[in-house]
XYZ file of C-alpha atoms in Angstrom:
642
model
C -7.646 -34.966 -4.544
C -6.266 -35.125 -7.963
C -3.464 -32.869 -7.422
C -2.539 -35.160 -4.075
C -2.616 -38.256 -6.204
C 0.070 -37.155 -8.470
C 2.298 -35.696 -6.196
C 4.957 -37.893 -5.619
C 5.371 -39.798 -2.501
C 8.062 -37.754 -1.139
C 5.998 -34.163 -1.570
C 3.183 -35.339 -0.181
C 5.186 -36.815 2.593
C 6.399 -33.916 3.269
C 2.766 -32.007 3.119
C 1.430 -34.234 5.279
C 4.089 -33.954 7.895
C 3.495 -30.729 8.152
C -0.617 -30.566 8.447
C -0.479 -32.977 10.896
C 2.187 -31.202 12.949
C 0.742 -27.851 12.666
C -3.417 -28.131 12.290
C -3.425 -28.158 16.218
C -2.473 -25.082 17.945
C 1.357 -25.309 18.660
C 3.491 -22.932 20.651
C 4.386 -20.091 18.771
C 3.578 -21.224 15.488
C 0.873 -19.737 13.627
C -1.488 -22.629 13.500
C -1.850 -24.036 9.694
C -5.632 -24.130 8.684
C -5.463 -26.760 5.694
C -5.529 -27.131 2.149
C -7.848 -25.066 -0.240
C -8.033 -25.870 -4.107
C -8.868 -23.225 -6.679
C -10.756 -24.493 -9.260
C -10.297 -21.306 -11.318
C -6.518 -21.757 -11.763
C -6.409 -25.073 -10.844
C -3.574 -24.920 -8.004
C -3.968 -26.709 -4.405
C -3.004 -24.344 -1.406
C -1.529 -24.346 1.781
C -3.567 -22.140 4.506
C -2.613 -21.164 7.670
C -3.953 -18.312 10.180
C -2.498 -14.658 10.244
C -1.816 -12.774 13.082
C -2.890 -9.271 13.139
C 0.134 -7.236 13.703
C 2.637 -8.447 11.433
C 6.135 -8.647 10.922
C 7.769 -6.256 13.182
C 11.280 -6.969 13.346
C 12.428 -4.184 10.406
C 11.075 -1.818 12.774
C 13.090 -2.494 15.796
C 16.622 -2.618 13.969
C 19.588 -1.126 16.491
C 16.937 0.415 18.714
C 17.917 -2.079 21.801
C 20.043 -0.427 24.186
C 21.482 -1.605 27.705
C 18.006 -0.556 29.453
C 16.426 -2.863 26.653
C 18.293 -6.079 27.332
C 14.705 -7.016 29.474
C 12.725 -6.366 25.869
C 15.710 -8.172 23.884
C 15.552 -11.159 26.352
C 11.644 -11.571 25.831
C 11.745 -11.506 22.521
C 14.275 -13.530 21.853
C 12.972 -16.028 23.851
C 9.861 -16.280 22.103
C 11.528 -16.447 18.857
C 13.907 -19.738 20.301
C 10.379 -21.135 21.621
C 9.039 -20.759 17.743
C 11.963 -22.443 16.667
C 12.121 -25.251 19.359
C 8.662 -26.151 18.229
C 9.416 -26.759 14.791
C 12.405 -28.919 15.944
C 10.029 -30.774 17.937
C 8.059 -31.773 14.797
C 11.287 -32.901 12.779
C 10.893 -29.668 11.106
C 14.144 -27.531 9.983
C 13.521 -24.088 8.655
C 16.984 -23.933 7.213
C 16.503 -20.154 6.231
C 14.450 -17.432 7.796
C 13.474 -13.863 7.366
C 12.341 -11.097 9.316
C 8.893 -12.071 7.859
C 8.782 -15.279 9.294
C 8.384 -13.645 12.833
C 4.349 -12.639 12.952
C 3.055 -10.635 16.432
C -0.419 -11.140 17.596
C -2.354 -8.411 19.774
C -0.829 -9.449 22.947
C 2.622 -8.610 21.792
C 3.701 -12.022 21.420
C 6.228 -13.630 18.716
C 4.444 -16.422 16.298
C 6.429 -18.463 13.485
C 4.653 -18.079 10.037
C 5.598 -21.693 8.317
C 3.974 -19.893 4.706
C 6.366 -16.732 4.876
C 9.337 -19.632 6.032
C 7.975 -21.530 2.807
C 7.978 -18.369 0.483
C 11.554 -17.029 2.129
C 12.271 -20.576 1.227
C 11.471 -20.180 -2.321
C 12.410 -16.520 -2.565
C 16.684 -17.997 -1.496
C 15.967 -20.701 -4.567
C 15.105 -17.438 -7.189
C 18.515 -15.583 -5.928
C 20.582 -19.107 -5.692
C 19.169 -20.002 -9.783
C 20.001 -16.014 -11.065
C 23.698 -16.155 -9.118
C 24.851 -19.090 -11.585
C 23.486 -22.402 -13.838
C 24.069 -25.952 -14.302
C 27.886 -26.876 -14.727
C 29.421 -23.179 -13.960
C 31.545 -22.629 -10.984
C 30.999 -19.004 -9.065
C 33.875 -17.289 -7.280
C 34.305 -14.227 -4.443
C 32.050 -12.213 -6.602
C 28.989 -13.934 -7.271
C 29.120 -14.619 -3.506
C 28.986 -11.191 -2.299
C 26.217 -10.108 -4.687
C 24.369 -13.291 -3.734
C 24.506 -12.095 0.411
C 23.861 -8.768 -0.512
C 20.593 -9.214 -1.991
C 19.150 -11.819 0.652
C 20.148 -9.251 3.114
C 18.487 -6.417 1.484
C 15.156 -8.730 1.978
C 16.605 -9.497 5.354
C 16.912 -13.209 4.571
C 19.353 -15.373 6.335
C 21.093 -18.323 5.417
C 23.718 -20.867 6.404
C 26.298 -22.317 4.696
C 25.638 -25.641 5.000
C 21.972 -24.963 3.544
C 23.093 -22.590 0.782
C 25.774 -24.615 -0.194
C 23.389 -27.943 -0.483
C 21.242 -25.317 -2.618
C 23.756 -24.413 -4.716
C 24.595 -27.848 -5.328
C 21.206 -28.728 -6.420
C 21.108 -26.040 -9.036
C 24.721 -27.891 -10.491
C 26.441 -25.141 -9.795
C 29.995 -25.164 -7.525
C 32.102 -22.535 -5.844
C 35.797 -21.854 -6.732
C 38.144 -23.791 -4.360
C 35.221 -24.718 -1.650
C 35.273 -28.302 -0.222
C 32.893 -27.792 2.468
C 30.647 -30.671 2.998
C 28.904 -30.414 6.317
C 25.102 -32.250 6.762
C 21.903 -29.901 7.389
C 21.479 -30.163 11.416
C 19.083 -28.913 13.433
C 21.904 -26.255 14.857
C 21.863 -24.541 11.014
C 18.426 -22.802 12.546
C 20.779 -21.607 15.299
C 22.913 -20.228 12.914
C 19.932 -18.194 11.788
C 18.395 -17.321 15.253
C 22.096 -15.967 15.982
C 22.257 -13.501 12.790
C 18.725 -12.352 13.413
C 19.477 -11.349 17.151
C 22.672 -9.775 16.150
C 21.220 -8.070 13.263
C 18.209 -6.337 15.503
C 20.690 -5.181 17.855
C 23.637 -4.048 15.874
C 21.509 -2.831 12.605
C 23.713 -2.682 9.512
C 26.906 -2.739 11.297
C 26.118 -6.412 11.873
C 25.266 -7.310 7.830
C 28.124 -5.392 6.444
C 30.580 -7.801 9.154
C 28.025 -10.879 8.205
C 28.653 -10.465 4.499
C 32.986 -10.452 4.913
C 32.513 -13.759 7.055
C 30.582 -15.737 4.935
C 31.902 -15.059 1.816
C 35.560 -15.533 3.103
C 34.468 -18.812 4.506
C 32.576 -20.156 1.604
C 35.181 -19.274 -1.267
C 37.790 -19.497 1.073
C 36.550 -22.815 3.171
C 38.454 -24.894 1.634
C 40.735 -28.036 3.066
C 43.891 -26.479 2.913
C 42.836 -23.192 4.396
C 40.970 -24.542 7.934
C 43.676 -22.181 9.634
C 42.489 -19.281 7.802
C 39.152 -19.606 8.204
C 39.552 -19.862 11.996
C 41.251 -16.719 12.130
C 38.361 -14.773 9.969
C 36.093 -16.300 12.733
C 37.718 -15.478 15.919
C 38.386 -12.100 14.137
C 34.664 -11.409 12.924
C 33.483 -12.826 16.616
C 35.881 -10.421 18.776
C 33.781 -7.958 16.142
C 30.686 -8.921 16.855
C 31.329 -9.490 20.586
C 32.451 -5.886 21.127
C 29.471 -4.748 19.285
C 27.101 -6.339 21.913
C 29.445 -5.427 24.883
C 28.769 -1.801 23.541
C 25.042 -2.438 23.427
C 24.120 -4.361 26.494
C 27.316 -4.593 28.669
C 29.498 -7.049 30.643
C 26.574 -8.887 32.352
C 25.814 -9.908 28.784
C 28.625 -11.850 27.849
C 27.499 -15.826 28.155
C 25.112 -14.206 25.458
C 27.866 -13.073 23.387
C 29.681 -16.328 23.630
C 26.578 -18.044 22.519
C 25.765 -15.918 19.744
C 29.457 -16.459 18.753
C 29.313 -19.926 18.965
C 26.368 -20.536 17.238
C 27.606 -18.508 13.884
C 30.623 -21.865 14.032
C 31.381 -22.781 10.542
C 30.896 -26.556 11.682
C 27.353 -27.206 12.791
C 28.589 -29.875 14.628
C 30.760 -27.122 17.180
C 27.566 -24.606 17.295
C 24.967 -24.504 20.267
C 21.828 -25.501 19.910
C 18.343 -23.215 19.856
C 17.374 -25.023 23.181
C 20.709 -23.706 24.616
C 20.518 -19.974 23.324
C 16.842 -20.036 25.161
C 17.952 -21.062 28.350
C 20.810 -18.798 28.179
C 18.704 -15.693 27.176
C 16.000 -16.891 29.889
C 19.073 -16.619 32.516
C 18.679 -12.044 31.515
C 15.149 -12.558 32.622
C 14.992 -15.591 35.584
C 18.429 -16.099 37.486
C 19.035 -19.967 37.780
C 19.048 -20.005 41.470
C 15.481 -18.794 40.851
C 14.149 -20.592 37.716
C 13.005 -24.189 39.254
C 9.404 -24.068 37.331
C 10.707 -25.113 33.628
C 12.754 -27.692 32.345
C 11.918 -28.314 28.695
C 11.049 -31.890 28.651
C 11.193 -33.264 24.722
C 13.579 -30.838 23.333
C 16.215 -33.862 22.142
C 15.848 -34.377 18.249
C 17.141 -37.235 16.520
C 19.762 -35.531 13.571
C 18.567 -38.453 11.086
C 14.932 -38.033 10.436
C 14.824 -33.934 10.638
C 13.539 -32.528 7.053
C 15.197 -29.275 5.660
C 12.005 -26.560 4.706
C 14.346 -24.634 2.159
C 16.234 -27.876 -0.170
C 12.483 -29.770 0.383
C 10.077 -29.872 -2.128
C 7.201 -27.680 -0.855
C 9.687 -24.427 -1.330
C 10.358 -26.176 -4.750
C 6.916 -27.159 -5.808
C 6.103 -23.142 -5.895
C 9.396 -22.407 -8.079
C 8.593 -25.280 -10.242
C 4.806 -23.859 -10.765
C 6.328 -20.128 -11.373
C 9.022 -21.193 -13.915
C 6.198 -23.112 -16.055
C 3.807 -20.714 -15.800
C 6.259 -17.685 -16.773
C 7.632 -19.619 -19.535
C 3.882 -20.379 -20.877
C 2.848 -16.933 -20.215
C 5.851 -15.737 -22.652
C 5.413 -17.986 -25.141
C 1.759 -17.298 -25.259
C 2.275 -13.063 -24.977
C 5.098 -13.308 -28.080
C 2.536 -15.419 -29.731
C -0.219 -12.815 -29.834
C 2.220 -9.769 -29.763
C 1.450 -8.996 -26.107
C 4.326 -7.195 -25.969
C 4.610 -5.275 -28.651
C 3.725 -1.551 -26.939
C 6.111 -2.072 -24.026
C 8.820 -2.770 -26.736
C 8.072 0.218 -29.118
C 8.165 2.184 -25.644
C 11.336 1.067 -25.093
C 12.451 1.538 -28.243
C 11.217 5.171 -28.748
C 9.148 3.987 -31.439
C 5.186 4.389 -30.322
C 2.568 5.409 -32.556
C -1.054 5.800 -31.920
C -4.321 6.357 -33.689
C -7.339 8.906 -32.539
C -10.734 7.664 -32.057
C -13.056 10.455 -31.819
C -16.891 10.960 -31.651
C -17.254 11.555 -27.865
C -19.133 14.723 -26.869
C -17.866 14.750 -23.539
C -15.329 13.059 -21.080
C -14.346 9.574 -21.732
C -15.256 7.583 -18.536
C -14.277 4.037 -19.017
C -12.845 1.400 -21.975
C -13.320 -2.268 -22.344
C -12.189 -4.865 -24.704
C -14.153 -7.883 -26.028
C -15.798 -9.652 -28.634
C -13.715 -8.471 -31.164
C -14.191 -4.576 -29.906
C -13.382 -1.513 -27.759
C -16.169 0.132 -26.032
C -15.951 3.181 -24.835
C -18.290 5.019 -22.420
C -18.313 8.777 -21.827
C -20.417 11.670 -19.901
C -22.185 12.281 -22.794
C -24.256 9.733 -21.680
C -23.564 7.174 -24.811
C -21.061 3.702 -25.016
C -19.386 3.620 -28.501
C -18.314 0.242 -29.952
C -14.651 0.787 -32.005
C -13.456 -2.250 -34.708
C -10.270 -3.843 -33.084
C -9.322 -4.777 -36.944
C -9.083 -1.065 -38.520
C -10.180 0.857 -35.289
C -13.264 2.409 -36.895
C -16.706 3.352 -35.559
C -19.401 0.814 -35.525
C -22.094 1.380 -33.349
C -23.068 3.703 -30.643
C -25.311 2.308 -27.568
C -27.748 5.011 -26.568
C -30.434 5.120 -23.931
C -28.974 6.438 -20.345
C -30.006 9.293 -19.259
C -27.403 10.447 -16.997
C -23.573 10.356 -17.530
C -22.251 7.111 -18.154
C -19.755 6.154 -15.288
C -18.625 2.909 -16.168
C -18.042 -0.186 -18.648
C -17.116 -3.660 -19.142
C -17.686 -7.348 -21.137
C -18.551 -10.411 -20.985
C -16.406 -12.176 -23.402
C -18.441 -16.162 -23.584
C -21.266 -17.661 -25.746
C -23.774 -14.720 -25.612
C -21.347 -11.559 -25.256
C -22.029 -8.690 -23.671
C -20.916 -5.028 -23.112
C -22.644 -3.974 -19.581
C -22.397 0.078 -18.829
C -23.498 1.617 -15.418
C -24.432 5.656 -14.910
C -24.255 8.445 -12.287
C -28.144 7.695 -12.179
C -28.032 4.463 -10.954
C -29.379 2.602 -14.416
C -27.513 -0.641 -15.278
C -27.855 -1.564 -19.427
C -27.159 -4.623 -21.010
C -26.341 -4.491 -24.647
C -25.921 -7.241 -27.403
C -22.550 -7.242 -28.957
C -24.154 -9.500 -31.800
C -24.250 -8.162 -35.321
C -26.702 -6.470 -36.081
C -26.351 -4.668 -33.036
C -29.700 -3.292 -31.456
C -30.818 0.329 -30.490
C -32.465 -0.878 -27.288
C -30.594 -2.631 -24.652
C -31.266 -6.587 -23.727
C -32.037 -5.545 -20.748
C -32.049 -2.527 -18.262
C -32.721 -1.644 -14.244
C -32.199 0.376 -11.717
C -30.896 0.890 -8.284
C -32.868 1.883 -5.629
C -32.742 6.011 -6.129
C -31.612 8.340 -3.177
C -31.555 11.864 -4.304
C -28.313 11.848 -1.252
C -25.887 9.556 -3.604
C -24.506 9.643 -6.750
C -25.155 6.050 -8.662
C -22.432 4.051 -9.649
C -18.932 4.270 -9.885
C -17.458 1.058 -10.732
C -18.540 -2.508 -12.789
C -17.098 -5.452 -12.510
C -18.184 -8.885 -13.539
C -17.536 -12.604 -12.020
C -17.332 -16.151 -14.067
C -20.655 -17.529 -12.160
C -22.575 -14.758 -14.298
C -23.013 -11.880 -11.696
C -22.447 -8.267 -11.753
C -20.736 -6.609 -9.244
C -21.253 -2.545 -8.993
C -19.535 -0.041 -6.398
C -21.627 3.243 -5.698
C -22.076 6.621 -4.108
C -24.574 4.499 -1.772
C -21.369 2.920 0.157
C -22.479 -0.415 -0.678
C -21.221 -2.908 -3.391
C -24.227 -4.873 -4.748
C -24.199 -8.244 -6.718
C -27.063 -8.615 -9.523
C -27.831 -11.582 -11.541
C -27.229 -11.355 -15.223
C -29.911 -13.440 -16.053
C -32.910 -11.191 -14.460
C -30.834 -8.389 -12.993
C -32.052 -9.180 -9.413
C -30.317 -8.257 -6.724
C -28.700 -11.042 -5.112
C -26.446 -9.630 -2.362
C -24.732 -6.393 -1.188
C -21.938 -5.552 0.932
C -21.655 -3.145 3.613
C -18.596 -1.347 5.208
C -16.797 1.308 2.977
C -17.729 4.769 4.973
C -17.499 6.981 1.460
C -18.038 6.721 -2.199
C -17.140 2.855 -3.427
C -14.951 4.305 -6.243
C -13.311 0.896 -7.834
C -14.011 -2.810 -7.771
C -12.005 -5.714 -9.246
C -12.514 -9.521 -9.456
C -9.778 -12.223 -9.572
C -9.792 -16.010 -8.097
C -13.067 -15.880 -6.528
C -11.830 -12.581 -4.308
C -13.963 -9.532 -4.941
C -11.935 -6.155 -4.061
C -13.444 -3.064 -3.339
C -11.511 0.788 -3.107
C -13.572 3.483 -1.333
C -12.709 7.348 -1.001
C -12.485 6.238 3.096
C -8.954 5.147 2.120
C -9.165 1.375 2.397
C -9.823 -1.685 -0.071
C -11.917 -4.072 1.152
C -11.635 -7.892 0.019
C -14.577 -9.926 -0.092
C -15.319 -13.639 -0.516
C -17.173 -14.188 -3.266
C -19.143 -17.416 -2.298
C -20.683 -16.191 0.658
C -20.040 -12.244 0.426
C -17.945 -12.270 3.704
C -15.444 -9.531 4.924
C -11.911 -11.071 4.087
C -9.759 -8.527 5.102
C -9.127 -4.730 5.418
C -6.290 -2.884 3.868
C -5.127 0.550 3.916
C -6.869 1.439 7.324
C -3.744 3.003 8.617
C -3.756 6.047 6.230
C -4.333 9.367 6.499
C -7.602 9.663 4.011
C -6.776 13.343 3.244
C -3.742 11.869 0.809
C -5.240 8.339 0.448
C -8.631 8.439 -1.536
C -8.691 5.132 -3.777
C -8.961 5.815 -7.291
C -8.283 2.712 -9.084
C -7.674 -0.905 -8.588
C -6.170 -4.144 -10.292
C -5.726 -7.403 -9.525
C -4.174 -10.443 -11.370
C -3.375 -13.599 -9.812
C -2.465 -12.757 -6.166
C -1.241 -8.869 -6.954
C -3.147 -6.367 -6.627
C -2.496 -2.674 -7.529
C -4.113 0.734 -5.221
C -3.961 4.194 -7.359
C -4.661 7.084 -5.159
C -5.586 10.773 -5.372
C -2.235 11.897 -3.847
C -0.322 10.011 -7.414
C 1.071 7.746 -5.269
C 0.523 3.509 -6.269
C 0.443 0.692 -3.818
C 1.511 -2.944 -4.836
C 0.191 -6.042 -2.555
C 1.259 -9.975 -2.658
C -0.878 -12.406 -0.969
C -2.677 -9.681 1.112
C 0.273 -8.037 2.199
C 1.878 -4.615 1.169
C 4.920 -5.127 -0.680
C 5.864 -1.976 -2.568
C 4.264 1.867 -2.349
C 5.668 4.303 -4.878
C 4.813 8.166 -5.603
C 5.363 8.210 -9.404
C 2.509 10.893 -10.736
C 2.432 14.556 -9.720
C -1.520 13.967 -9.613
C -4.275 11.902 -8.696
C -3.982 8.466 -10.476
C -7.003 8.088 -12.199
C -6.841 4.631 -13.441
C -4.540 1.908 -13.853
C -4.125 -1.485 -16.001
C -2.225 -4.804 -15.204
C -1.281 -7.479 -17.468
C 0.445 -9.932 -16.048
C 4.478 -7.754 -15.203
C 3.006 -4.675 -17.025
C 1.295 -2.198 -15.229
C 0.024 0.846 -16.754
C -0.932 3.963 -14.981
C -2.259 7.102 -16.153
C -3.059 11.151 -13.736
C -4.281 14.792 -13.527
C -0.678 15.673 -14.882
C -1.307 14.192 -18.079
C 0.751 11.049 -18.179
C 0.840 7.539 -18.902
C 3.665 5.641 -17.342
C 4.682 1.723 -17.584
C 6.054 0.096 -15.494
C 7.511 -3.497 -15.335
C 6.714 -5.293 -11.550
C 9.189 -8.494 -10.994
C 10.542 -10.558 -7.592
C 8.818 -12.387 -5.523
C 6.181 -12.573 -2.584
C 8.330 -11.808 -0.516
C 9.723 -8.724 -2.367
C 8.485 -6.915 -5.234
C 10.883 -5.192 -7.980
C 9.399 -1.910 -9.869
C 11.317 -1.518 -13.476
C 10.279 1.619 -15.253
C 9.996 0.904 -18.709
C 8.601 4.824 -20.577
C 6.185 7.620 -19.900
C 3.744 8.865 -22.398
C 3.408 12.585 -22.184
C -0.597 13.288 -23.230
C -2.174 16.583 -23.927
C -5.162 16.564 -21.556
C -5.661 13.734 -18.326
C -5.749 10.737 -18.732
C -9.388 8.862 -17.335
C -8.839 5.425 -18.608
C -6.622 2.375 -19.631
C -6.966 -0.957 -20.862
C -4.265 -2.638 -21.945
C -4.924 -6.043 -24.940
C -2.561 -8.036 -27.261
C 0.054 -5.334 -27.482
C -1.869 -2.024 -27.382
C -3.219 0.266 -25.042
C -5.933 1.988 -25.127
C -6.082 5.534 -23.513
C -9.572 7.602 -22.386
C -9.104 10.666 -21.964
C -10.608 14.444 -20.325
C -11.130 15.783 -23.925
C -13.026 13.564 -25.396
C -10.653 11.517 -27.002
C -9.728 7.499 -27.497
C -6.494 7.093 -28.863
C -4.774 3.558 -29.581
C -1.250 3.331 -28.791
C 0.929 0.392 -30.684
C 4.417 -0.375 -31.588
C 5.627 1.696 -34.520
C 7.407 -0.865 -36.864
């Protein structure tokens, strides 16, 4: 409620507008659930219901051929009736995406407002890198600008970029367009998507010439000109879909044409490309069961989605918040390691005093533990890296380790026997442990695997049992478990009340924290010969997959963005600090990597590798250094060499 209060009127006009349009199930828009605060990082969001298939579109590019002009029809009927139902609400998109289009199990095309909303804010990211405040951009800029929306499959019209552009203070060389946002710009859009499914890349690469001539060259004195580039690119694209679908196709064409018009004024609108597609599939003479009452909009009171201020409310949050986090990481030197590994100029320090493999590192209090199959956790000086203490009591090999950095701190280790210890990280440390238990013993499993701890003061463990089990800090009672994985719970994480789990079965498993309820599944469509999890991360709404096949799988928002093979082994673990992600395999390297984008697309930079002499078991990553666990026995600190 306090984050409604000091919106301003207009943004929470605009919020409101669109909960009350789209809480109740609408046609063929995915139905928007509500508004859900997180008190962890303190942001409000906007929910809305997923449908199980997914985008699809990307998948269908120039497969439609003339037998397929029934399939085309259907579909892009559905995708007008999406559309039409946002009009209805006073809604303009103003921009969509391939993304936007969701399919539910009965093969039937949904509108996702949240992917319009984060296409939205993806075209404001590309529109502020293209230019800034005051400069004027030229043929150039342009093309770069419609290259990279089309890479994400983004669309745009010129009326809508142009307003963006505006906003951002920056002009175009010798453009004097000035046409309003109507509800025929989402036409516009409809039109390119259509064309782009059937005609594939043929389409963008004709899409691209057009709009850049007409933006740069748009101008006043050139209206002649930039009617011949139309009628030019629309005999183009005409021929292409008389190639595709035939003559009985060509009201379509003309539609399609017409609806890519430079004014929006000329262009058709949605309701008149969905009666014209319905005309492949129903022949008037026959069609006397719909008429489409209430699809008249009045121009004045429609609101733009892509120049409003929900898209800009999220670019607003991730400017602040990227500027705070860079501040705060030059502050503390958080970057230090990733420059020296740019810079060819890394140096590192051995810790040793491990008998046997090192198994797992954590940072806290002031230290580094380290815990090893020798059955022992060491505790390491952050200040001059030297041995302090050495926790001793499991009797089988210690698996796993973490902290808990608050008012009494902890270091919390797990083993292959199933004992959980609790140590003091208070000086004088102890020789006993605060506190130790057990899980229930089955000679058929292989104790734990993975630790993780929560803000609420539980302990979360993954192990050879299948299960993930949730035990009180305070008395070490068991307070939950959850059920599903069908092998070895190999790696859990915990970020923003969402508890994720990664199994040998292939899949990571997100769970609700609160109430221990299945979120969702992921990874379910892989082959688990080549997909064992090995390693997770999350931060924020990313979350990173390492897998026994050295391959590395990057999710936004619960849906796969990016999956990379860059090891020649299994990934054995993996850190993430905010853009820096740290993996290290079997073939005895550490590589960095820098992740950047958006939700909608996610950018990989590589910034180094570190070639090791044995493989690499564990990573943490802390104010600038990395710490490195590895098969011989070995810590070693890596830092900037100054």
């Amino acid at each position: 409620m306090d984050c409604l209060r000091e919106m301003k009127e207009e943004e929470r006009g605009e919020l409101g507008l669109v909960l009350r349009a789209f809480t109740k199930q609408n046609c063929r828009i995915c139905r928007v659930l509500g508004l859900w605060g997180d008190l962890g990082d303190g942001v409000l969001y906007l929910a809305s219901e997923k449908q199980k298939r997914g985008n699809f579109l990307d998948k269908n590019l120039g497969c439609f051929e003339k037998e397929g002009v029934f399939n085309f029809a259907l579909m892009g009927m559905e995708m007008c009736e999406a559309v039409i139902s946002l009009h209805k609400e006073g809604l303009i998109a103003g921009c969509l995406s391939f993304s936007c289009f969701q399919l539910d199990d009965f093969g039937h095309i949904y509108l996702d407002l949240i992917e319009v909303l984060l296409t939205g804010r993806g075209i404001q990211d590309v529109v502020a890198n293209v230019g800034f405040s005051g400069k004027k951009i030229g043929d150039g800029e342009i093309r770069m600008l419609f290259k990279d929306l089309l890479k994400r499959d983004v669309f745009v019209c010129p009326e809508v970029l142009l307003k963006l552009l505006e906003k951002e203070g920056t002009g175009v060389e010798c453009c004097s367009l000035k046409y309003p946002i109507r509800y025929s710009s989402d036409a516009w859009l409809l039109s390119c998507i259509l064309l782009r499914i059937v005609n594939g890349d043929v389409f963008s690469d004709e899409w691209v010439e057009y709009m850049c001539h007409i933006i740069v060259k748009g101008s006043e004195n050139s209206e002649i000109d930039c009617s011949s580039v139309y009628t030019s690119s629309m005999e183009k694209v005409s021929s292409l879909l008389g190639t595709k679908f035939g003559a009985e196709c060509v009201s379509l064409q003309q539609i399609l044409c017409k609806c890519l018009d430079l004014d929006p004024e000329s262009r058709s609108l949605v309701v008149d490309v969905w009666k014209c597609i319905r005309e492949l599939v129903i022949r008037p003479q026959f069609d006397k069961m719909v008429k489409l009452y209430g699809a008249s909009y009045d121009e004045n009171v429609g609101r733009c989605m892509v120049v409003g201020k929900l898209c800009l409310l999220s670019r607003e949050r991730t400017e602040t918040q990227e500027k705070d986090e860079l501040q705060g990481k030059e502050a503390n030197g958080a970057t230090d390691m990733v420059n020296g590994l740019t810079e060819g100029r890394i140096k590192w320090k051995d810790l040793q005093g491990h008998l046997d493999c090192v198994t797992g590192l954590a940072v806290g209090g002031g230290y580094l533990f380290s815990s090893s199959f020798d059955k022992s956790v060491k505790v390491w000086s952050l200040q001059d890296y030297s041995h302090v203490h050495t926790f001793r009591g499991h009797e089988h090999k210690v698996m796993a380790v973490v902290c808990v950095d608050e008012e009494q701190p902890l270091c919390i280790s797990g083993d292959s026997g199933g004992g959980i210890f609790l140590w003091s990280i208070n000086i004088p440390f102890g020789q006993e442990p605060l506190k130790k238990w057990y899980e229930e013993k089955d000679w058929r499993y292989s104790g734990i695997h993975a630790l993780a701890v929560s803000e609420n003061g539980y302990l979360y463990t993954g192990s050879g049992d299948k299960l993930i089990k949730e035990w009180s800090l305070r008395d070490g009672t068991l307070s939950g478990t959850m059920t599903g994985h069908k092998s070895v719970v190999s790696a859990i994480a915990v970020n923003n009340g969402v508890l994720y789990s990664g199994s040998w079965d292939g899949t990571v498993r997100l769970w609700s924290l609160s109430d221990h309820s299945l979120l969702t599944v992921l990874g379910e469509d892989m082959p688990r010969a080549v997909s064992t999890v090995l390693s997770l991360a999350a931060d924020q709404h990313t979350l990173i997959a390492t897998y026994e096949n050295g391959s590395v799988k990057i999710w936004r928002h619960d849906v796969l963005r990016k999956s990379m093979q860059i090891h020649n082994g299994a990934i054995f673990t993996v850190s993430l600090d905010g853009k820096w992600l740290f993996t290290g395999s079997w073939d005895r390297t550490i590589k960095a990597q820098e992740l950047a984008g958006d939700d909608v697309e996610v950018d990989v930079r590589h910034i180094g590798s570190i070639p090791c002499d044995s493989v690499i078991t564990a990573l943490s990553y802390s104010e600038g250094k990395l710490f490195v666990g590895f098969g011989d026995r070995t810590v070693k600190v890596y830092y900037h060499g100054k």
